[in-house]
Coordinates of C-alpha atoms in Angstrom, one line a residue:
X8 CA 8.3 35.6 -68.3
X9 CA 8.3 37.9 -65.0
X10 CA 5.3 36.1 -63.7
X11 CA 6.8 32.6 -63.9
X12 CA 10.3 33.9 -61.9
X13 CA 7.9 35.3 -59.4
X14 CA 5.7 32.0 -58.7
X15 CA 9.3 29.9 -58.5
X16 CA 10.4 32.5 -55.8
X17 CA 7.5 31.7 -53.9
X18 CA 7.6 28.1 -54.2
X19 CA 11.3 28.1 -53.7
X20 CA 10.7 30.5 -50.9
X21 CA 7.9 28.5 -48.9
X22 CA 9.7 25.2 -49.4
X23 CA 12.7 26.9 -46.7
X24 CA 10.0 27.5 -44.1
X25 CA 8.2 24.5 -44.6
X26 CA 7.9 21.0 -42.7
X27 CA 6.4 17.8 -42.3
X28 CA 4.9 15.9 -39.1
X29 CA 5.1 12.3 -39.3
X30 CA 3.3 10.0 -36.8
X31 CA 5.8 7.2 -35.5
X32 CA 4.8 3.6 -35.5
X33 CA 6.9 0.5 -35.3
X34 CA 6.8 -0.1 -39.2
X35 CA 7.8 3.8 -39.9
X36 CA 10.8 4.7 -41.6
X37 CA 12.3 7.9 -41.7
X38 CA 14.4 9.8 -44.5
X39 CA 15.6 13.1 -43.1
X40 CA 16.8 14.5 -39.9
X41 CA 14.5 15.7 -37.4
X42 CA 13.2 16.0 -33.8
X43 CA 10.8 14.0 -31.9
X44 CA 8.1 14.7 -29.7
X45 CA 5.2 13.5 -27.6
X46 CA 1.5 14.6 -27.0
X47 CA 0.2 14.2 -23.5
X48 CA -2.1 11.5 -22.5
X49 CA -4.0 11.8 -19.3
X50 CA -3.7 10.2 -15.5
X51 CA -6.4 10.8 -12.8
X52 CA -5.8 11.1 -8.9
X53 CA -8.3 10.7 -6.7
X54 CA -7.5 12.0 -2.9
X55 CA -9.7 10.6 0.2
X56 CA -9.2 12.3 3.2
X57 CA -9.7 9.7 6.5
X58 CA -10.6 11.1 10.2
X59 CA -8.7 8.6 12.1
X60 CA -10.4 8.7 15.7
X61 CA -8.8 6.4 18.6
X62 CA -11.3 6.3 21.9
X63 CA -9.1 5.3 24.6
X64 CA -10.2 4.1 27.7
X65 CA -9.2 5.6 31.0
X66 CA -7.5 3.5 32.8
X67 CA -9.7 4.3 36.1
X68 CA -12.7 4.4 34.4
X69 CA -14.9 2.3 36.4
X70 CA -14.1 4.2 39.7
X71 CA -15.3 8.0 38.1
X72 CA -18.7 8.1 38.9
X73 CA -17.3 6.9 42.5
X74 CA -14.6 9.6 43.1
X75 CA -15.8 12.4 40.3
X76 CA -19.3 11.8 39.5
X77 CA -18.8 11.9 35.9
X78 CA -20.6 8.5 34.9
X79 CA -20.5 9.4 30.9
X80 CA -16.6 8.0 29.9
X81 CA -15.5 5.7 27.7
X82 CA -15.6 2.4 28.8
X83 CA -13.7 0.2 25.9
X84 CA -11.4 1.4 23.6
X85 CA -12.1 1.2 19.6
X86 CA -11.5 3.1 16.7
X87 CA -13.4 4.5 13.9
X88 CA -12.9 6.0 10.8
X89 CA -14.8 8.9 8.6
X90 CA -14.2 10.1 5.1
X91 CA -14.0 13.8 5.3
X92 CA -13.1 14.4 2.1
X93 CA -13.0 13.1 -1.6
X94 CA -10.6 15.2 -4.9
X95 CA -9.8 14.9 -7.8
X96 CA -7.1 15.8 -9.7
X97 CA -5.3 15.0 -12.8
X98 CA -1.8 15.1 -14.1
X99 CA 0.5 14.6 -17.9
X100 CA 2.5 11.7 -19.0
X101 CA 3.6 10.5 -22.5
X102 CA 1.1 9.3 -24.5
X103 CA 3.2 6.7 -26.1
X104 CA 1.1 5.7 -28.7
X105 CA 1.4 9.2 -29.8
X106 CA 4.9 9.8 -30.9
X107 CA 5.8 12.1 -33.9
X108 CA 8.7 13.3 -35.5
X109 CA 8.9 16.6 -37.1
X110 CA 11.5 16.8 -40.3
X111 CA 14.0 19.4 -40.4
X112 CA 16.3 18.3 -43.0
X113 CA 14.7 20.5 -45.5
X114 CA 14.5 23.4 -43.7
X115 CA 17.2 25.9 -45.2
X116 CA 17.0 28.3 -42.2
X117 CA 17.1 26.5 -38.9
X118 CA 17.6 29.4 -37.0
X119 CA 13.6 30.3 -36.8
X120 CA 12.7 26.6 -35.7
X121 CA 12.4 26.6 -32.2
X122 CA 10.6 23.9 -30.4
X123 CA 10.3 23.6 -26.6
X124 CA 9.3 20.1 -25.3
X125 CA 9.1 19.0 -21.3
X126 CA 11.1 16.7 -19.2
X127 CA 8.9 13.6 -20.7
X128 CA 9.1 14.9 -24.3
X129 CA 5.6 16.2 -24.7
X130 CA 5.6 19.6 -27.0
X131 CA 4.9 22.6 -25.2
X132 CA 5.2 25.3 -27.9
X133 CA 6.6 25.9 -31.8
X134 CA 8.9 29.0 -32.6
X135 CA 7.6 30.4 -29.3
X136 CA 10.2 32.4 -27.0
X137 CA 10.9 30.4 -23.5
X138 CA 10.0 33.6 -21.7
X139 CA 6.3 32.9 -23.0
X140 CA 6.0 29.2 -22.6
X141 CA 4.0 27.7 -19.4
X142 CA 6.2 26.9 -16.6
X143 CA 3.5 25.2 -14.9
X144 CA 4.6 21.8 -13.6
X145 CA 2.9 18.6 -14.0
X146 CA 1.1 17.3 -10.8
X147 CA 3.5 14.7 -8.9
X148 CA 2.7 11.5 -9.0
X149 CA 4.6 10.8 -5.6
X150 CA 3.5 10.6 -2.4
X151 CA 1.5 7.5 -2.3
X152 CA -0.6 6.4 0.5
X153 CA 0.3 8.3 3.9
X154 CA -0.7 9.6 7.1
X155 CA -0.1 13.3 8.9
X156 CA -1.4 14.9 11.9
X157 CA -0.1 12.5 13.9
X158 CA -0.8 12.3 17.3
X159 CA 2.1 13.2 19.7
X160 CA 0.4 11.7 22.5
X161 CA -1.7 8.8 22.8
X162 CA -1.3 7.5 26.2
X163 CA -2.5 9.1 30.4
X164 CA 0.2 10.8 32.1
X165 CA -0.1 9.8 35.6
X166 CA 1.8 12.2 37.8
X167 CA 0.6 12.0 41.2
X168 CA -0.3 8.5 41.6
X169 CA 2.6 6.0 42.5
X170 CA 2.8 2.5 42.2
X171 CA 3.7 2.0 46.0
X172 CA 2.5 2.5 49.5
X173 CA 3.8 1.6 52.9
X174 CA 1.9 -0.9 54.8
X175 CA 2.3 -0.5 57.8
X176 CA 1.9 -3.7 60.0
X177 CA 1.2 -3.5 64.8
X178 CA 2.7 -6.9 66.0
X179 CA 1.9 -7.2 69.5
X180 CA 4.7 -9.9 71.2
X181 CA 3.8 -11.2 74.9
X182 CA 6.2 -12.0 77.3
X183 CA 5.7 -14.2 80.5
X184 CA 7.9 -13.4 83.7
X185 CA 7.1 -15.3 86.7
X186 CA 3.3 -14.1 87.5
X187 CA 3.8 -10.7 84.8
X188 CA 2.5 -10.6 81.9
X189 CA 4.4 -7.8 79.6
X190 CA 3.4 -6.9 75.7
X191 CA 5.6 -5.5 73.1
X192 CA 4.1 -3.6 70.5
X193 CA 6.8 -4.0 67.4
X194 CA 5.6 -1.5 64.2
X195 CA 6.5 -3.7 60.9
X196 CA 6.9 -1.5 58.0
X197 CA 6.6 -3.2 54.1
X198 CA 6.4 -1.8 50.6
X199 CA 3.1 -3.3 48.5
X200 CA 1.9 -2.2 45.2
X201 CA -1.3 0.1 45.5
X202 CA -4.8 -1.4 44.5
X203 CA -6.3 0.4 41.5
X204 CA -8.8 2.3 43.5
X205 CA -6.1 3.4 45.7
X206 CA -4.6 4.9 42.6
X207 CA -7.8 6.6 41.6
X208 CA -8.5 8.3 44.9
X209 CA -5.1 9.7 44.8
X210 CA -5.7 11.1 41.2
X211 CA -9.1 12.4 42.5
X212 CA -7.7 13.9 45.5
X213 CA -5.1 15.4 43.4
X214 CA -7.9 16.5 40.7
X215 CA -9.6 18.6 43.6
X216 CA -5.9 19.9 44.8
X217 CA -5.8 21.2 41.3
X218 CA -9.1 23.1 41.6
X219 CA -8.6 24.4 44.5
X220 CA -5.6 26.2 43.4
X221 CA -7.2 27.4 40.0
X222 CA -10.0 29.1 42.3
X223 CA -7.1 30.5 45.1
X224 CA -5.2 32.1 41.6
X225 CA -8.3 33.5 39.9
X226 CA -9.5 34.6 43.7
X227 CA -6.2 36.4 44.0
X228 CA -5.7 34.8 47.3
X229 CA -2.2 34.8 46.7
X230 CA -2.4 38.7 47.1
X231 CA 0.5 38.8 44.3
X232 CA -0.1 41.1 41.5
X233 CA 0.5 38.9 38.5
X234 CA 0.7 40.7 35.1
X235 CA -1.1 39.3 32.1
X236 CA 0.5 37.0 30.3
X237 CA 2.4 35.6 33.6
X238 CA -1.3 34.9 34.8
X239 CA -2.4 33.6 31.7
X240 CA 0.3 30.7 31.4
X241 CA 0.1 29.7 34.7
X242 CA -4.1 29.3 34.1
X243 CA -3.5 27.6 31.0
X244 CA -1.2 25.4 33.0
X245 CA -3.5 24.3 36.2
X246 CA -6.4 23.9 33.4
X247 CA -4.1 21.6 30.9
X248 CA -3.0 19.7 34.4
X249 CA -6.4 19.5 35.5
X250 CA -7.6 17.9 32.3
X251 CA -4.9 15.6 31.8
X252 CA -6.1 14.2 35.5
X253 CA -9.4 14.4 34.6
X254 CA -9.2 11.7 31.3
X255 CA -7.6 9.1 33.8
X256 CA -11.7 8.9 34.6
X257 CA -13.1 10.2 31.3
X258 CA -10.9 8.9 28.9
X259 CA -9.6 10.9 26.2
X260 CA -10.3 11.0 21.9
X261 CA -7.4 11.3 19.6
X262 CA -7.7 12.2 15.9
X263 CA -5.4 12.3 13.3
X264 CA -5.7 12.4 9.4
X265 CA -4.9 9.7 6.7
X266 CA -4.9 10.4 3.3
X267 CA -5.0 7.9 0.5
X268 CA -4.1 8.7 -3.3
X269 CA -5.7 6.4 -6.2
X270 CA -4.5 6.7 -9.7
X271 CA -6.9 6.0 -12.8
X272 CA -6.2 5.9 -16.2
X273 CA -9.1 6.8 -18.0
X274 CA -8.5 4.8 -21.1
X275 CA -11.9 4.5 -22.0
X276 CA -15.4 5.0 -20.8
X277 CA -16.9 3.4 -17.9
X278 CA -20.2 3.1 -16.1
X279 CA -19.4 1.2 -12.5
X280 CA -15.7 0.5 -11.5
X281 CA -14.5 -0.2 -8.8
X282 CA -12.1 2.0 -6.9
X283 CA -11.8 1.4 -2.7
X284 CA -13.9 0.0 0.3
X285 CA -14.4 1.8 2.7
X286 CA -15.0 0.7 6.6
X287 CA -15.8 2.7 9.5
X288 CA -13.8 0.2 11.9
X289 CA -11.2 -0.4 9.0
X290 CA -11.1 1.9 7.2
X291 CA -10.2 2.1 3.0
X292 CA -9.3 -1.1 1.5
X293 CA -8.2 -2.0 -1.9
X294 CA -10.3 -5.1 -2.0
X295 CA -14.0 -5.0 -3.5
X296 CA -16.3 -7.2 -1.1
X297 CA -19.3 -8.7 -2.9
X298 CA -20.8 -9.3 0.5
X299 CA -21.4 -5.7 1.9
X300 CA -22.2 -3.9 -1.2
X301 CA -23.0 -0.8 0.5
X302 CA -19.4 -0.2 1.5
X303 CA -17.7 -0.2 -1.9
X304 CA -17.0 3.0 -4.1
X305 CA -17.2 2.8 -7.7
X306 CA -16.5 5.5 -10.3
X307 CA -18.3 6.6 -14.1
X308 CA -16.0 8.2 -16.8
X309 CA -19.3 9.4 -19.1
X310 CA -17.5 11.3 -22.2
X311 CA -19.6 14.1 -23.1
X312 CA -19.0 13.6 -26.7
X313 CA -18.1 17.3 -27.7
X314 CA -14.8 15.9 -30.2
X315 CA -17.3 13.7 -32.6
X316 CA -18.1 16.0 -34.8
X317 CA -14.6 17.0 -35.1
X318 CA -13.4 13.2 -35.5
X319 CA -16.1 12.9 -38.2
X320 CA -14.8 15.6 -40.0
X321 CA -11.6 14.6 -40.6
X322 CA -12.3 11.2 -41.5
X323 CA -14.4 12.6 -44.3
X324 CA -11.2 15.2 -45.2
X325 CA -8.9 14.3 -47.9
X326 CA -5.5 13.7 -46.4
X327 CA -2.8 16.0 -46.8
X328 CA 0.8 14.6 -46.6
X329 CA 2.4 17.9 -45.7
X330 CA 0.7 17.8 -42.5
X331 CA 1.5 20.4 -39.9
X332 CA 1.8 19.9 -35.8
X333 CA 0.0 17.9 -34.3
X334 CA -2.0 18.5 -31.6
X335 CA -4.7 17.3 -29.1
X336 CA -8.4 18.2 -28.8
X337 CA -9.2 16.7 -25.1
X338 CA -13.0 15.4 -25.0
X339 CA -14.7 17.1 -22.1
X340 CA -16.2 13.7 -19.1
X341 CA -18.0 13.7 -16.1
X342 CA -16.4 11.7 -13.4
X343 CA -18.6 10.5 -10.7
X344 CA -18.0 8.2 -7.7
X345 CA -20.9 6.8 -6.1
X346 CA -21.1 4.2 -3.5
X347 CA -22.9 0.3 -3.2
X348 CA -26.3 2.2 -2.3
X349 CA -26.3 4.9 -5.6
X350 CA -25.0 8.0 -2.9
X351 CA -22.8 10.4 -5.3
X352 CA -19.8 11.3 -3.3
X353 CA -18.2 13.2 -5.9
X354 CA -19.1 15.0 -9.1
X355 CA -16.7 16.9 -11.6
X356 CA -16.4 17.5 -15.4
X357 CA -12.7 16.7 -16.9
X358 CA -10.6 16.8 -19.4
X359 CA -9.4 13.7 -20.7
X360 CA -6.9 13.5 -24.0
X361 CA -7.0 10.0 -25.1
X362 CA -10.8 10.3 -25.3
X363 CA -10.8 13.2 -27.8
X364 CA -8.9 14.0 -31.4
X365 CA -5.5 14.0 -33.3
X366 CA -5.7 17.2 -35.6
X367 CA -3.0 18.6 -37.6
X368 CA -1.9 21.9 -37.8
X369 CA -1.4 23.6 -41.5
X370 CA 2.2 23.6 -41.8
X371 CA 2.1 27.1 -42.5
X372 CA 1.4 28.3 -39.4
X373 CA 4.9 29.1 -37.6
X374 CA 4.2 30.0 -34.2
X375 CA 2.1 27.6 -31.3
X376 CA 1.8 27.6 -27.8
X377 CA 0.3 24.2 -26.4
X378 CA -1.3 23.6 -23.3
X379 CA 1.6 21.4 -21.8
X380 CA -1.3 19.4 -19.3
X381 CA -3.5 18.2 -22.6
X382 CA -1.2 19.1 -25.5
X383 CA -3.9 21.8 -26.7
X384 CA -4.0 24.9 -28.5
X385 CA -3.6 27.5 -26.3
X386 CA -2.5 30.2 -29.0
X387 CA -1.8 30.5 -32.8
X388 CA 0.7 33.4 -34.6
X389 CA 1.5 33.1 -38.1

């Protein structure tokens, strides 16, 4: 008689710490109160860095091997663009297909249920203090295609070459009195726009003003004892001054940085996608051109297969209706992105949580932390 009280105690006393997970579809009905809660599914970002470079053409190019002798400028002005760089990254949303709903309506003592759940819903931990759970944010999924480093200055500075001379015109007037003959000179003074290579001997004379002043200050011909850093800005001046001049000839190269983001959603397994163009006078396009192969980028998802066995293994399991939490097994994949001639550009191994398997939890087991990125195991307690 003692040992059959005993056994109802236990029963009696695992049915108030027990619970049941229920997966959610559109034909599921639920009986008693409870919670619901995501797993994460997972989105791919892939980040290409652009080199932006602008050669501009100096505006008195054609006179600089005439008033410099530098005959190496830039004589048109185009751009070009590199990729310098190509990431990958990869971020948690709701996996809406996998919705569950935990039931708490039997549970007699709700005071040791404790579940913690993200902004999106996705489970993060069971009966697991806050203090303990991963405050690690998802990646943003802002920031969509945009540009820094911009240039502040893209233009030439002209700052001793004007627009305007004086011309300056002798008019000679003869006038007749009697048997004398008497000439007035008259000077005519008028205001015309300079030629071009009027403009670009008066930044090459200015140019050799420049270095003549550079050598008189590193000379010390000014006999005026300059401390360090006075003499240091006023070189760094006469040499920024002197360049500056110097690219009205040469011309000058401006970089900047563009990056582009591309999300993926690696739904399934993949052998040659897709993704962005790429053109060194255009630089990355959205549009796939079946003309110039070679310029397209396309990406692999190859699943590695690691959550088979496991996905075999429950299929073959008989199913228990008091299942526990569920939880996600992410399958491990290679990601590649190659471009139209085979070149790999990129190769990483990732995690990918629709790929892998759904496995439940005993229901016995009280305390879980979950990896809040792929909805993981990270830690058991019972």
């Amino acid at each position: 008689m003692r040992i059959s009280i005993f056994i109802l105690l236990v029963i009696s006393l695992g049915a108030c710490h027990s619970f049941r997970v229920i997966p959610v579809h559109g034909d599921t009905k639920l009986k008693k109160k409870g919670v619901f809660y995501y797993l994460p599914e997972t989105r791919l970002i892939v980040d290409i860095t652009v080199k932006e470079t602008h050669y501009l053409k100096g505006p008195f190019s054609q006179y600089s091997a005439k008033f410099t002798g530098i005959s190496n400028v830039i004589t048109e002005n185009k751009t070009e663009y590199t990729i310098e760089d190509i990431n990958l990254n990869s971020f948690a949303v709701p996996d809406t297909s996998k919705l569950f709903y935990i039931e708490t309506g039997r549970m007699k003592n709700k005071d040791e249920f404790l579940l913690s759940l993200n902004e999106y819903g996705c489970i993060t931990a069971l009966n697991v203090p806050l203090t303990e759970t991963s405050d690690e944010n998802d990646k943003s999924t802002e920031n969509e295609n945009n540009n820094s480093s911009l240039p502040l200055n893209v233009g030439f500075e002209h700052f001793a070459t004007g627009n305007t001379q004086v011309k300056t015109d002798t008019i000679i007037e003869k006038i007749i009195l009697d048997t004398v003959t008497i000439e007035k000179q008259i000077l005519q003074h008028s205001i015309i726009e300079k030629s071009l290579e009027d403009k670009a001997k008066d930044a090459a004379d200015y140019i050799r003003l420049i270095s003549e002043n550079k050598m008189n200050l590193i000379s010390g011909y000014q006999e005026v004892d300059y401390d360090l850093s006075t003499f240091n800005a006023m070189l760094g001046e006469i040499n920024r001054m002197q360049q500056e001049y110097l690219t009205l000839f040469t011309g000058k190269t401006v970089e900047y940085t563009r990056h582009y983001r591309i999300y993926i959603n690696p739904d399934k397994a993949v052998e040659n996608n897709f993704i962005f163009s790429f053109y060194s006078t255009e630089g990355v396009s959205e549009t796939e051109d079946s003309l110039f192969t070679d310029n397209m980028y396309y990406y692999q998802l190859i699943p590695e297969d690691r959550t088979n066995a496991v996905t075999t293994t429950i299929s073959n399991t008989k199913k228990n209706k008091n299942k526990g939490l569920a939880c996600n097994i992410p399958e491990t994949c290679v990601f590649i992105i190659k471009n139209g001639n085979g070149t790999v550009m990129l190769m990483e191994k990732v995690a990918v949580c629709q790929l892998g398997a759904i496995i439940y939890l005993p229901s016995s087991i009280r305390h879980i932390l979950l990896d809040p990125a792929s909805g993981s195991v990270r830690r058991i307690e019972k």
